[in-house]
Coordinates of C-alpha atoms and ligand atoms in Angstrom, one line a residue:
X1 CA -0.4 27.2 -18.3
X2 CA 3.3 27.6 -18.4
X3 CA 4.2 25.8 -15.2
X4 CA 2.0 24.2 -12.6
X5 CA 3.6 22.5 -9.5
X6 CA 2.0 20.2 -6.8
X7 CA 3.7 18.3 -4.0
X8 CA 2.1 15.8 -1.7
X9 CA 2.8 13.0 0.8
X10 CA 1.0 9.8 1.1
X11 CA 1.5 7.1 3.7
X12 CA 1.6 3.4 2.8
X13 CA -1.2 1.2 3.9
X14 CA -1.2 -2.6 5.0
X15 CA -4.3 -4.5 3.9
X16 CA -6.0 -6.3 6.8
X17 CA -8.6 -7.9 4.3
X18 CA -6.6 -8.4 1.2
X19 CA -7.1 -7.2 -2.3
X20 CA -6.0 -10.2 -4.5
X21 CA -7.4 -10.3 -8.0
X22 CA -8.9 -8.0 -10.6
X23 CA -12.2 -8.4 -12.4
X24 CA -11.1 -5.8 -14.9
X25 CA -7.3 -5.4 -15.6
X26 CA -7.4 -2.1 -17.4
X27 CA -9.8 -0.3 -15.0
X28 CA -8.2 -1.9 -11.9
X29 CA -11.6 -3.1 -10.7
X30 CA -11.0 -5.6 -7.9
X31 CA -12.7 -8.9 -7.3
X32 CA -13.4 -8.1 -3.7
X33 CA -13.6 -5.1 -1.4
X34 CA -10.7 -4.6 1.0
X35 CA -9.8 -2.8 4.2
X36 CA -6.5 -1.4 5.3
X37 CA -4.5 0.4 8.1
X38 CA -2.6 3.4 6.9
X39 CA 0.8 3.5 8.5
X40 CA 2.8 6.5 9.8
X41 CA 6.3 5.1 9.5
X42 CA 6.2 4.6 5.7
X43 CA 5.5 7.2 3.0
X44 CA 6.2 8.7 -0.5
X45 CA 6.8 12.3 -1.1
X46 CA 6.1 13.3 -4.8
X47 CA 6.6 16.6 -6.7
X48 CA 4.9 17.2 -10.0
X49 CA 5.8 20.1 -12.4
X50 CA 3.7 20.5 -15.5
X51 CA 5.8 22.6 -17.9
X52 CA 4.8 23.7 -21.3
X53 CA 8.5 23.8 -22.3
X54 CA 8.8 20.0 -21.8
X55 CA 8.7 17.7 -24.7
X56 CA 8.2 14.4 -22.8
X57 CA 7.6 13.2 -19.3
X58 CA 10.5 12.8 -16.9
X59 CA 10.4 10.6 -13.9
X60 CA 13.1 10.5 -11.1
X61 CA 12.7 8.0 -8.2
X62 CA 15.1 8.6 -5.1
X63 CA 17.0 11.0 -7.3
X64 CA 17.6 8.5 -10.2
X65 CA 16.3 8.9 -13.7
X66 CA 14.0 5.8 -14.3
X67 CA 13.9 3.4 -17.2
X68 CA 11.7 4.0 -20.3
X69 CA 9.3 1.4 -18.8
X70 CA 8.8 3.1 -15.6
X71 CA 8.4 6.4 -17.3
X72 CA 5.8 5.0 -19.6
X73 CA 3.9 3.7 -16.5
X74 CA 3.8 7.3 -15.0
X75 CA 2.9 8.7 -18.5
X76 CA -0.2 6.4 -18.8
X77 CA -1.2 7.5 -15.4
X78 CA -0.8 11.2 -16.1
X79 CA -3.0 10.5 -19.4
X80 CA -5.9 9.8 -17.1
X81 CA -5.8 13.2 -15.6
X82 CA -5.1 14.9 -18.8
X83 CA -8.1 13.2 -20.5
X84 CA -10.1 14.7 -17.6
X85 CA -8.9 18.3 -18.1
X86 CA -8.8 18.0 -21.9
X87 CA -5.1 19.0 -22.4
X88 CA -1.8 17.1 -22.2
X89 CA 1.1 19.1 -20.7
X90 CA 4.2 17.1 -20.1
X91 CA 5.5 16.8 -16.6
X92 CA 8.6 16.3 -14.4
X93 CA 7.8 13.8 -11.7
X94 CA 10.2 13.5 -8.8
X95 CA 9.5 11.1 -6.0
X96 CA 11.2 10.0 -2.8
X97 CA 10.1 6.7 -1.2
X98 CA 10.5 6.6 2.7
X99 CA 9.7 2.9 2.1
X100 CA 11.7 0.2 0.5
X101 CA 10.5 0.0 -3.2
X102 CA 8.8 -3.1 -4.5
X103 CA 9.5 -5.2 -1.4
X104 CA 6.0 -6.0 -0.4
X105 CA 5.8 -3.0 1.8
X106 CA 3.4 -1.1 -0.3
X107 CA 5.5 1.5 -2.1
X108 CA 3.3 1.4 -5.0
X109 CA 0.3 2.3 -2.6
X110 CA 1.8 5.4 -1.3
X111 CA 3.4 6.2 -4.6
X112 CA 0.2 6.6 -6.7
X113 CA -1.6 8.1 -3.9
X114 CA 1.1 10.8 -3.5
X115 CA 1.2 11.3 -7.3
X116 CA -2.6 11.7 -7.6
X117 CA -2.7 14.3 -4.9
X118 CA 0.3 16.1 -6.3
X119 CA -1.4 16.2 -9.8
X120 CA -4.8 17.3 -8.4
X121 CA -2.9 20.1 -6.4
X122 CA -0.9 21.2 -9.6
X123 CA -4.0 21.2 -11.8
X124 CA -6.3 22.6 -9.1
X125 CA -8.8 19.8 -9.7
X126 CA -12.1 20.3 -8.1
X127 CA -12.8 16.8 -6.9
X128 CA -13.4 14.9 -3.6
X129 CA -11.0 12.7 -2.0
X130 CA -13.1 9.7 -3.0
X131 CA -13.2 10.7 -6.4
X132 CA -9.6 11.1 -6.5
X133 CA -9.2 7.7 -5.1
X134 CA -10.8 6.4 -8.4
X135 CA -7.8 7.8 -10.2
X136 CA -5.1 6.6 -7.7
X137 CA -6.8 3.0 -8.3
X138 CA -5.6 3.0 -11.9
X139 CA -2.0 3.4 -10.8
X140 CA -2.1 0.5 -8.4
X141 CA -5.1 -0.9 -6.6
X142 CA -3.9 -0.6 -3.2
X143 CA -3.0 3.2 -3.6
X144 CA -6.8 3.8 -3.7
X145 CA -6.8 3.3 0.3
X146 CA -3.7 5.5 0.8
X147 CA -5.6 8.8 0.1
X148 CA -7.1 8.2 3.7
X149 CA -5.7 7.6 7.2
X150 CA -6.4 5.1 9.7
X151 CA -8.8 2.0 8.8
X152 CA -9.9 2.4 5.1
X153 CA -12.2 0.5 3.0
X154 CA -11.9 0.2 -0.7
X155 CA -15.3 -0.8 -2.0
X156 CA -15.2 -3.0 -5.2
X157 CA -18.1 -0.9 -6.5
X158 CA -19.9 -1.5 -9.7
X159 CA -18.0 0.4 -12.2
X160 CA -14.7 2.7 -12.5
X161 CA -16.9 5.7 -11.1
X162 CA -17.8 3.9 -7.7
X163 CA -14.8 1.7 -7.1
X164 CA -13.4 4.0 -4.3
X165 CA -12.1 4.3 -0.9
X166 CA -13.6 5.9 2.2
X167 CA -12.4 6.1 5.7
X168 CA -13.8 3.7 8.2
X169 CA -12.4 4.9 11.5
X170 CA -9.3 6.8 12.6
X171 CA -7.7 4.0 14.4
X172 CA -6.8 6.1 17.3
X173 CA -7.6 3.6 20.0
X174 CA -4.4 1.9 20.9
X175 CA -3.6 0.1 17.6
X176 CA -0.2 -0.2 16.1
X177 CA 1.8 -2.3 13.7
X178 CA 5.2 -3.8 13.8
X179 CA 7.1 -4.6 10.5
X180 CA 9.6 -7.3 10.5
X181 CA 11.7 -6.6 7.6
X182 CA 12.8 -10.2 6.5
X183 CA 14.2 -8.8 3.1
X184 CA 13.8 -5.4 1.6
X185 CA 15.1 -6.3 -1.9
X186 CA 12.9 -6.2 -4.9
X187 CA 10.5 -9.2 -5.0
X188 CA 10.5 -11.4 -7.9
X189 CA 6.8 -11.8 -8.7
X190 CA 5.0 -8.4 -8.8
X191 CA 1.7 -8.5 -7.1
X192 CA 0.2 -7.6 -10.4
X193 CA 1.4 -10.9 -12.0
X194 CA 0.9 -13.0 -8.8
X195 CA -2.8 -12.1 -8.5
X196 CA -3.5 -12.6 -12.2
X197 CA -2.0 -16.1 -12.1
X198 CA -3.8 -17.0 -8.9
X199 CA -7.3 -15.8 -10.2
X200 CA -6.7 -17.9 -13.4
X201 CA -5.4 -21.2 -12.0
X202 CA -6.2 -21.7 -8.2
X203 CA -9.1 -23.9 -7.6
X204 CA -9.4 -22.2 -4.1
X205 CA -10.0 -18.7 -5.7
X206 CA -13.8 -18.8 -5.4
X207 CA -13.6 -19.9 -1.8
X208 CA -11.2 -17.0 -1.2
X209 CA -13.7 -14.4 -2.6
X210 CA -16.5 -15.8 -0.5
X211 CA -14.6 -15.7 2.7
X212 CA -13.1 -12.3 2.1
X213 CA -16.7 -11.0 1.8
X214 CA -17.7 -12.5 5.1
X215 CA -14.4 -11.3 6.8
X216 CA -15.0 -7.8 5.6
X217 CA -18.4 -7.6 7.2
X218 CA -17.1 -9.1 10.4
X219 CA -14.0 -6.9 10.5
X220 CA -16.2 -3.7 10.0
X221 CA -18.3 -4.8 13.1
X222 CA -15.2 -5.5 15.2
X223 CA -13.8 -2.0 14.3
X224 CA -17.2 -0.3 15.2
X225 CA -17.0 -2.1 18.6
X226 CA -13.2 -1.4 19.0
X227 CA -12.9 -5.3 19.5
X228 CA -9.3 -5.4 18.9
X229 CA -8.9 -9.3 19.4
X230 CA -11.6 -10.0 16.8
X231 CA -10.0 -7.6 14.5
X232 CA -6.7 -9.3 14.9
X233 CA -8.0 -12.8 14.5
X234 CA -9.7 -11.9 11.2
X235 CA -6.6 -10.1 10.0
X236 CA -4.4 -13.1 10.4
X237 CA -7.0 -15.6 9.1
X238 CA -7.6 -13.4 6.0
X239 CA -3.8 -13.0 5.1
X240 CA -3.1 -16.7 5.5
X241 CA -6.2 -17.5 3.2
X242 CA -4.8 -15.2 0.6
X243 CA -1.4 -16.9 0.6
X244 CA -3.2 -20.3 0.4
X245 CA -4.4 -19.1 -3.0
X246 CA -0.8 -18.7 -4.3
X247 CA 0.1 -22.1 -3.0
X248 CA -2.9 -23.6 -4.8
X249 CA -2.1 -21.8 -8.1
X250 CA -0.8 -23.7 -11.0
X251 CA 2.2 -23.8 -11.0
X252 CA 2.1 -23.0 -7.4
X253 CA 4.3 -20.2 -5.8
X254 CA 4.8 -18.3 -2.7
X255 CA 6.0 -14.9 -1.5
X256 CA 7.3 -16.5 1.7
X257 CA 11.0 -17.2 2.2
X258 CA 12.6 -19.6 4.8
X259 CA 13.1 -16.5 7.0
X260 CA 9.5 -15.5 6.8
X261 CA 8.8 -18.8 8.5
X262 CA 11.1 -18.1 11.1
X263 CA 9.8 -14.7 11.6
X264 CA 6.3 -16.1 12.0
X265 CA 7.5 -18.5 14.5
X266 CA 9.1 -15.9 16.4
X267 CA 5.8 -14.0 16.7
X268 CA 3.8 -17.1 17.7
X269 CA 6.5 -17.8 20.4
X270 CA 6.6 -14.2 21.7
X271 CA 2.9 -13.6 21.8
X272 CA 2.6 -16.9 23.9
X273 CA 5.4 -15.8 26.1
X274 CA 4.0 -12.4 26.9
X275 CA 0.4 -13.3 26.5
X276 CA -0.3 -10.2 24.4
X277 CA -2.7 -10.0 21.4
X278 CA -0.5 -9.9 18.2
X279 CA -1.6 -11.0 14.8
X280 CA 0.3 -11.6 11.6
X281 CA -0.3 -10.5 8.1
X282 CA 1.9 -10.7 4.8
X283 CA 1.7 -9.3 1.5
X284 CA 3.3 -9.9 -1.9
X285 CA 6.7 -10.2 -0.3
X286 CA 8.6 -12.0 2.5
X287 CA 8.1 -9.4 5.3
X288 CA 5.9 -10.1 8.3
X289 CA 3.7 -7.4 9.8
X290 CA 2.2 -7.7 13.2
X291 CA -1.0 -6.0 14.1
X292 CA -0.9 -5.2 17.9
X293 CA -1.9 -2.7 20.5
X294 CA 0.3 0.5 20.3
X295 CA 0.9 0.2 24.0
X296 CA 2.3 -3.3 23.5
X297 CA 4.7 -2.4 20.7
X298 CA 7.7 -1.7 22.9
X299 CA 7.5 -5.0 24.8
X300 CA 6.8 -6.9 21.6
X301 CA 9.8 -5.5 19.8
X302 CA 12.0 -6.3 22.8
X303 CA 10.9 -9.7 23.0
X304 CA 11.1 -10.3 19.2
X305 CA 14.6 -9.0 19.2
X306 CA 15.8 -12.2 20.8
X307 CA 14.7 -14.0 17.6
X308 CA 15.1 -11.3 14.8
X309 CA 17.6 -8.3 14.3
X310 CA 16.2 -5.5 16.3
X311 CA 17.2 -2.8 13.7
X312 CA 14.8 -4.6 11.3
X313 CA 11.8 -4.3 13.4
X314 CA 10.1 -1.1 12.6
X315 CA 7.1 0.0 14.7
X316 CA 4.4 2.3 13.3
X317 CA 1.3 4.0 14.7
X318 CA -1.7 4.5 12.4
X319 CA -0.9 7.1 9.7
X320 CA -2.9 10.1 8.5
X321 CA -4.6 10.8 5.3
X322 CA -2.5 12.1 2.3
X323 CA -1.6 15.9 2.3
X324 CA -0.1 18.5 0.4
X325 CA 3.5 19.6 1.1
X326 CA 5.2 23.0 1.0
X327 CA 8.4 23.5 -1.2
X328 CA 10.2 23.8 2.0
X329 CA 9.0 20.4 3.2
X330 CA 10.0 19.0 -0.2
X331 CA 13.6 20.5 0.2
X332 CA 13.9 18.8 3.6
X333 CA 13.0 15.4 2.1
X334 CA 15.4 16.0 -0.6
X335 CA 18.1 16.7 2.1
X336 CA 17.2 13.5 3.8
X337 CA 17.5 11.6 0.5
X338 CA 21.0 13.0 -0.3
X339 CA 22.0 12.2 3.5
X340 CA 21.0 8.6 2.8
X341 CA 18.2 9.0 5.4
X342 CA 15.5 7.3 3.4
X343 CA 14.6 3.7 3.7
Ligands
ADP1 P1 5.2 -2.9 -3.4 O1 5.2 -4.0 -2.5 O2 6.5 -2.1 -3.0 O3 4.0 -2.1 -3.5 P2 4.7 -3.5 -6.2 O4 5.6 -4.4 -7.1 O5 3.3 -3.7 -6.1 O6 5.6 -3.5 -4.9 O7 5.1 -1.9 -6.7 C1 6.3 -1.5 -7.0 C2 6.4 -0.7 -8.1 O8 5.6 0.6 -7.9 C3 7.7 -0.2 -8.6 O9 8.3 -1.1 -9.4 C4 7.4 1.1 -9.4 O10 6.9 0.8 -10.8 C5 6.2 1.8 -8.7 N1 6.7 2.7 -7.6 C6 7.1 2.6 -6.5 N2 7.5 3.8 -5.8 C7 7.2 4.6 -6.9 C8 7.2 6.0 -6.6 N3 7.4 6.7 -5.7 N4 6.5 6.7 -7.7 C9 6.1 6.1 -8.8 N5 6.1 4.7 -9.0 C10 6.5 4.1 -8.0
DP6_2 C1 -1.2 -8.3 -1.5 O1 -1.9 -2.9 -5.4 O2 0.4 -3.7 -5.6 O3 -0.6 -6.2 -1.0 O4 -3.2 -3.1 -8.4 O5 -1.7 -4.7 -9.7 O6 -0.8 -2.5 -8.5 P1 -1.9 -3.6 -8.5 O7 -1.5 -4.4 -7.2 P2 -1.1 -3.9 -5.7 O8 -1.5 -5.3 -5.0 C2 -1.6 -5.3 -3.5 C3 -1.7 -6.7 -3.0 C4 -1.6 -7.0 -1.6 C5 -3.0 -6.8 -0.8 C6 -3.4 -5.5 -0.7 O9 -2.7 -4.4 -0.5 O10 -4.8 -5.4 -0.6

């Protein structure tokens, strides 16, 4: 090999049954299986160039060289693939987030899924998507699910080899999501740290695991029947239960801000007013996501704009599985970056 290039796009996903806790920190094995919806509106594009002339890995995010710590994270991730192929060429990794970074909008999910597919493309790896998802998992747990589109389950598995994602349903039945961007700044407590502290100290944690297991079974049945209201009710309940584990950690903490509570209240008011099904969920950040029918997104967005800045309400349809990009696509993404047209 002198040079090997791969480019890929992966969309973020929002968990409807949350992954919140690891049983093995090094292998990223989760405490429970989770289920998500891939979103069309947010994604990461990543180009990897393995080059024999490089003497170290290079990592640029949104056109900026990253800190040693960030490069080290990428290098450790590339090591996994290099162990697999039995050689260690260095790489230049360039990535563009069309999603705010580290704000609880799942940039790490799209990031490591895009990087995994770009590496697989560059190295011409002969593996299934599911197998590739076991690699993505070790960059960030939630990225396991971003290799697929629509509703996706990440099975907790029994080992590193079978803790993988698989598609559940293409979500092509009047499903959508509104994202209320309360704050797109970097969060103070990374999900990794927050979940570890919760597992170690929350007396509610065993109850969370038990009920997440039940929620998952009920949600898969609701999806199979295309029963939107049951799907939504389980989504909202599951998310709030996850956040109850942070409030019961010791010392307690929360990802919610005062504005998150106002956004939640706005959703309650608007769904009551319009009498449309709309269900909230939140992740490791202050932003509020609303699972709703795609056909109700316009009405909901309009009504919510009486309470919340309209330009901060982003609507999304279900997104596709990760895919390989051409050099021309990559150049277009770079142009959007230089024009400031990325989130
Ligand atoms: P988020 O809610 O955005 O997923 P996390 O704290 O879980 O927040 O993950 C954010 C971290 O993921 C960043 O600090 C960075 O280390 C990594 N990350 C984000 N985007 C990229 C990218 N495009 N390529 C590689 N790593 C990324
Ligand atoms: C609340 O996947 O970001 O969004 O595996 O440590 O990188 P690491 O954590 P990450 O955690 C996601 C937590 C969540 C729920 C979810 O996406 O399932």
